[in-house]
CSV table of C-alpha atoms in Angstrom, one decimal:
chain,number,residue,atom,x,y,z
A,1,MET,CA,-3.1,116.2,-52.8
A,2,SER,CA,-5.3,113.7,-51.2
A,3,ARG,CA,-3.4,111.0,-53.1
A,4,VAL,CA,-0.1,112.2,-51.7
A,5,ARG,CA,-1.7,112.2,-48.2
A,6,ARG,CA,-2.9,108.6,-48.7
A,7,LEU,CA,0.6,107.6,-49.8
A,8,VAL,CA,2.2,109.2,-46.8
A,9,ALA,CA,-0.3,107.7,-44.6
A,10,GLY,CA,0.3,104.3,-46.1
A,11,VAL,CA,4.1,104.5,-45.7
A,12,ALA,CA,3.6,105.6,-42.1
A,13,LEU,CA,1.3,102.6,-41.5
A,14,VAL,CA,3.8,100.2,-43.0
A,15,ALA,CA,6.6,101.7,-40.9
A,16,CYS,CA,4.6,101.4,-37.7
A,17,ILE,CA,3.8,97.8,-38.6
A,18,ALA,CA,7.5,97.1,-39.2
A,19,LEU,CA,8.5,98.7,-35.9
A,20,ALA,CA,5.8,96.8,-34.1
A,21,ALA,CA,7.0,93.6,-35.6
A,22,ALA,CA,10.6,94.3,-34.7
A,23,ALA,CA,9.6,95.1,-31.2
A,24,VAL,CA,7.6,91.8,-30.9
A,25,PHE,CA,10.5,89.8,-32.4
A,26,SER,CA,13.0,91.5,-30.0
A,27,PHE,CA,10.7,90.7,-27.0
A,28,ILE,CA,10.5,87.0,-28.1
A,29,ARG,CA,14.2,86.7,-28.7
A,30,ASP,CA,15.0,88.4,-25.4
A,31,GLY,CA,12.6,86.0,-23.6
A,32,ARG,CA,14.4,83.0,-25.3
A,33,GLU,CA,17.8,84.2,-24.3
A,34,ARG,CA,16.7,84.8,-20.7
A,35,GLU,CA,15.3,81.3,-20.6
A,36,ALA,CA,18.5,79.8,-22.1
A,37,TYR,CA,20.8,81.5,-19.5
A,38,GLY,CA,18.3,80.7,-16.7
A,39,LYS,CA,18.5,77.0,-17.6
A,40,VAL,CA,22.2,77.0,-17.5
A,41,ALA,CA,22.3,78.9,-14.2
A,42,SER,CA,19.7,76.5,-12.6
A,43,ALA,CA,21.4,73.4,-13.8
A,44,ALA,CA,24.9,74.5,-12.7
A,45,THR,CA,23.9,75.9,-9.3
A,46,ARG,CA,25.5,73.9,-6.4
A,47,GLU,CA,23.1,72.6,-4.0
A,48,ASP,CA,25.4,73.3,-1.0
A,49,ASP,CA,25.9,77.0,-2.0
A,50,GLY,CA,23.3,78.6,-4.2
A,51,SER,CA,25.7,81.5,-5.1
A,52,VAL,CA,28.3,79.2,-6.6
A,53,LYS,CA,28.2,77.6,-10.1
A,54,ASP,CA,29.7,74.3,-11.1
A,55,MET,CA,31.9,75.3,-13.9
A,56,ALA,CA,32.1,71.8,-15.4
A,57,LYS,CA,28.3,71.9,-15.7
A,58,VAL,CA,28.4,75.4,-17.2
A,59,ARG,CA,31.0,74.3,-19.8
A,60,GLU,CA,28.8,71.3,-20.6
A,61,LEU,CA,25.9,73.5,-21.4
A,62,CYS,CA,27.7,76.5,-22.6
A,63,PRO,CA,31.0,75.4,-24.3
A,64,GLY,CA,33.5,78.2,-24.4
A,65,ALA,CA,32.6,79.9,-21.1
A,66,VAL,CA,35.6,80.8,-19.0
A,67,ALA,CA,33.7,82.1,-15.9
A,68,TRP,CA,30.3,82.7,-14.3
A,69,LEU,CA,29.7,86.1,-13.0
A,70,GLU,CA,27.0,87.1,-10.5
A,71,VAL,CA,26.6,90.5,-8.8
A,72,GLU,CA,24.6,90.5,-5.6
A,73,GLY,CA,21.8,93.1,-5.4
A,74,THR,CA,21.2,92.8,-9.2
A,75,PRO,CA,19.9,90.2,-11.6
A,76,ILE,CA,23.4,89.8,-13.2
A,77,SER,CA,24.1,86.1,-13.4
A,78,TYR,CA,25.7,85.1,-16.8
A,79,PRO,CA,28.5,83.0,-18.3
A,80,VAL,CA,31.6,85.1,-19.3
A,81,MET,CA,33.1,84.4,-22.6
A,82,GLU,CA,36.7,85.2,-23.6
A,83,ALA,CA,37.4,87.5,-26.5
A,84,THR,CA,40.2,86.8,-29.0
A,85,GLU,CA,42.8,89.2,-30.4
A,86,GLU,CA,41.4,88.3,-34.0
A,87,ALA,CA,37.8,89.1,-33.0
A,88,PRO,CA,37.9,91.2,-29.8
A,89,GLU,CA,34.3,92.4,-30.1
A,90,PHE,CA,32.6,89.2,-31.3
A,91,TYR,CA,30.4,88.8,-28.2
A,92,LEU,CA,29.1,92.3,-28.5
A,93,ASP,CA,26.5,90.9,-31.0
A,94,HIS,CA,26.6,87.2,-30.3
A,95,ASP,CA,25.3,85.1,-27.5
A,96,ALA,CA,27.3,82.5,-25.6
A,97,TRP,CA,26.5,79.8,-28.3
A,98,GLY,CA,27.8,82.1,-31.1
A,99,ASN,CA,24.3,83.1,-32.4
A,100,ARG,CA,23.7,86.5,-33.5
A,101,SER,CA,22.2,88.6,-30.6
A,102,ALA,CA,21.6,92.3,-30.2
A,103,ALA,CA,22.2,91.9,-26.3
A,104,GLY,CA,25.5,89.9,-26.8
A,105,VAL,CA,26.9,88.3,-23.6
A,106,PRO,CA,29.5,89.4,-21.0
A,107,PHE,CA,33.0,88.8,-22.2
A,108,LEU,CA,36.6,89.2,-20.9
A,109,ASP,CA,38.8,91.7,-22.7
A,110,SER,CA,41.3,89.8,-25.0
A,111,ARG,CA,44.3,91.3,-23.1
A,112,CYS,CA,43.2,89.7,-19.8
A,113,SER,CA,43.9,86.3,-18.4
A,114,VAL,CA,40.9,84.7,-16.5
A,115,THR,CA,43.2,84.4,-13.5
A,116,GLY,CA,45.0,87.7,-14.0
A,117,SER,CA,45.2,90.6,-11.4
A,118,HIS,CA,42.9,92.8,-13.4
A,119,LEU,CA,39.7,91.3,-15.0
A,120,LEU,CA,38.0,93.8,-17.5
A,121,VAL,CA,34.6,92.5,-18.6
A,122,TYR,CA,32.2,94.1,-21.0
A,123,GLY,CA,28.4,93.8,-21.1
A,124,HIS,CA,25.7,95.7,-22.8
A,125,HIS,CA,23.2,98.0,-21.3
A,126,VAL,CA,19.9,96.8,-22.8
A,127,ILE,CA,17.5,99.7,-22.7
A,128,PHE,CA,14.2,99.3,-20.9
A,129,THR,CA,15.4,96.0,-19.4
A,130,ASP,CA,17.6,94.7,-16.5
A,131,ARG,CA,19.4,92.4,-18.8
A,132,MET,CA,23.2,91.9,-19.2
A,133,PHE,CA,24.9,95.0,-17.4
A,134,SER,CA,21.9,97.2,-17.5
A,135,PRO,CA,21.7,97.4,-13.6
A,136,LEU,CA,25.1,99.0,-13.7
A,137,GLN,CA,24.4,101.8,-16.2
A,138,LYS,CA,24.0,104.4,-13.5
A,139,ALA,CA,26.4,103.0,-11.0
A,140,TYR,CA,28.5,106.2,-11.2
A,141,GLU,CA,25.7,107.8,-9.2
A,142,GLN,CA,26.2,107.3,-5.5
A,143,ASP,CA,22.6,106.3,-4.7
A,144,VAL,CA,22.8,103.6,-7.3
A,145,PHE,CA,26.3,102.4,-6.4
A,146,VAL,CA,25.4,101.7,-2.7
A,147,GLY,CA,22.7,99.2,-3.8
A,148,ILE,CA,25.3,97.1,-5.6
A,149,GLY,CA,26.6,94.0,-3.8
A,150,ASP,CA,29.6,91.9,-4.1
A,151,ALA,CA,30.6,90.3,-7.4
A,152,ILE,CA,31.1,86.5,-7.4
A,153,TRP,CA,33.5,85.2,-10.0
A,154,THR,CA,33.6,81.5,-10.5
A,155,THR,CA,36.1,79.7,-12.8
A,156,GLY,CA,37.5,76.1,-13.1
A,157,GLU,CA,40.0,77.2,-10.4
A,158,GLY,CA,37.3,78.1,-7.9
A,159,THR,CA,35.2,81.0,-6.6
A,160,GLU,CA,36.3,84.5,-5.7
A,161,ARG,CA,34.4,87.3,-4.0
A,162,PHE,CA,35.0,91.0,-5.1
A,163,GLU,CA,33.7,93.9,-3.1
A,164,PRO,CA,32.5,97.1,-4.9
A,165,ILE,CA,34.9,99.9,-4.4
A,166,MET,CA,34.0,102.6,-6.9
A,167,SER,CA,32.4,103.6,-10.2
A,168,MET,CA,32.7,106.4,-12.8
A,169,SER,CA,31.5,107.5,-16.2
A,170,VAL,CA,34.3,108.1,-18.6
A,171,ASP,CA,35.1,108.3,-22.4
A,172,ARG,CA,35.5,105.0,-24.0
A,173,SER,CA,39.1,105.9,-24.8
A,174,PHE,CA,39.9,106.2,-21.0
A,175,SER,CA,43.4,104.7,-20.9
A,176,PRO,CA,44.1,104.2,-17.2
A,177,ILE,CA,41.7,101.4,-17.0
A,178,GLN,CA,43.5,99.6,-19.7
A,179,SER,CA,46.3,98.3,-17.4
A,180,PHE,CA,46.6,94.5,-16.9
A,181,SER,CA,50.1,93.8,-15.7
A,182,PHE,CA,51.6,95.1,-12.5
A,183,SER,CA,55.2,94.7,-11.2
A,184,ASP,CA,54.0,93.9,-7.7
A,185,ILE,CA,51.0,94.2,-5.3
A,186,SER,CA,52.0,97.8,-4.3
A,187,ALA,CA,51.8,98.8,-8.0
A,188,LEU,CA,48.4,97.3,-8.2
A,189,ARG,CA,47.2,99.1,-5.1
A,190,GLY,CA,48.7,102.4,-6.3
A,191,TRP,CA,46.9,102.1,-9.6
A,192,ILE,CA,43.6,101.5,-7.8
A,193,ALA,CA,44.1,104.5,-5.7
A,194,SER,CA,44.9,106.6,-8.7
A,195,LEU,CA,41.6,105.7,-10.4
A,196,SER,CA,39.7,107.0,-7.4
A,197,VAL,CA,40.4,110.5,-8.5
A,198,ASP,CA,37.9,110.0,-11.5
A,199,ALA,CA,35.4,108.1,-9.4
A,200,THR,CA,32.0,109.8,-8.8
A,201,ALA,CA,30.7,107.0,-6.5
A,202,LYS,CA,32.8,105.2,-3.9
A,203,SER,CA,32.5,102.8,-1.1
A,204,SER,CA,32.8,104.3,2.4
A,205,ALA,CA,35.7,101.9,2.9
A,206,SER,CA,37.4,102.6,-0.4
A,207,ALA,CA,40.7,103.6,1.0
A,208,ASP,CA,40.9,100.4,3.1
A,209,LEU,CA,39.7,98.3,0.1
A,210,ALA,CA,42.4,99.9,-2.1
A,211,SER,CA,45.2,99.4,0.4
A,212,SER,CA,44.4,95.7,0.8
A,213,ALA,CA,43.4,94.6,-2.7
A,214,LYS,CA,44.9,91.7,-4.4
A,215,LYS,CA,42.9,91.6,-7.5
A,216,VAL,CA,40.5,93.9,-9.5
A,217,LEU,CA,37.3,93.1,-11.4
A,218,THR,CA,36.0,95.9,-13.7
A,219,LEU,CA,32.6,95.7,-15.3
A,220,VAL,CA,32.0,97.9,-18.3
A,221,THR,CA,28.8,99.1,-19.9
A,222,CYS,CA,27.3,102.1,-21.8
A,223,SER,CA,26.4,105.1,-19.7
A,224,SER,CA,23.7,106.3,-22.2
A,225,ASP,CA,20.5,104.9,-23.4
A,226,PHE,CA,21.4,105.9,-27.0
A,227,SER,CA,23.7,103.9,-29.2
A,228,GLY,CA,26.8,105.5,-30.5
A,229,ARG,CA,27.6,107.6,-27.4
A,230,ARG,CA,31.1,107.5,-26.1
A,231,GLN,CA,30.6,107.4,-22.3
A,232,ARG,CA,31.1,104.2,-20.5
A,233,THR,CA,30.3,103.3,-16.9
A,234,LEU,CA,33.2,101.5,-15.2
A,235,THR,CA,32.3,99.7,-12.0
A,236,LEU,CA,35.3,98.4,-10.0
A,237,PHE,CA,35.4,95.6,-7.5
A,238,VAL,CA,38.3,94.3,-5.5
A,239,GLU,CA,39.2,91.0,-3.9
A,240,ARG,CA,41.1,91.2,-0.6
């Protein structure tokens, strides 16, 4: 019996050591990724406007990036990659340079155009950190939503500012958000208004924002701290 106990204790010790090693490795890797993105952000920041990135510099340091995304009131400041139809989820587990990464990197839905009327961007919620889209995990709660500022979207075409309009937690199959082409501006605005029915957090000016919107940016992340859950947090911003 004592031999069995010693065996169990030994296995438990090995497991603890393995978990500790994995945690240390993850911490080191996350630190390196933070540093890498921070260097790009610093090098690409325009001196005349600290909230705008020089996309030529971004692409020099981060080839493949189609945009730079910042969300005021949060630490979100990352390059945005573009998914392809052949590998639509590649950047869920790869960084901006194509290396394997549990945190991934924000990326544009393959059905979107970087200059389209609806930009749908995915980013991980990295538990116990403020990395990637973690600050948006609970944005569907009103008290969290009100602390989220404007989203700044910079591409080779210039910089656009989007105001937060609403947030919700929905099943990952939620089809209404998967609309990317609109017949005219009225159709776009009608679509935004229809989404507000499912929103649990809204701007006090949501009606005015919806009626004057020209473009929509939706940021998507997991609502849960546990992997494999179906709920997704959608936080919508509009450009007027």
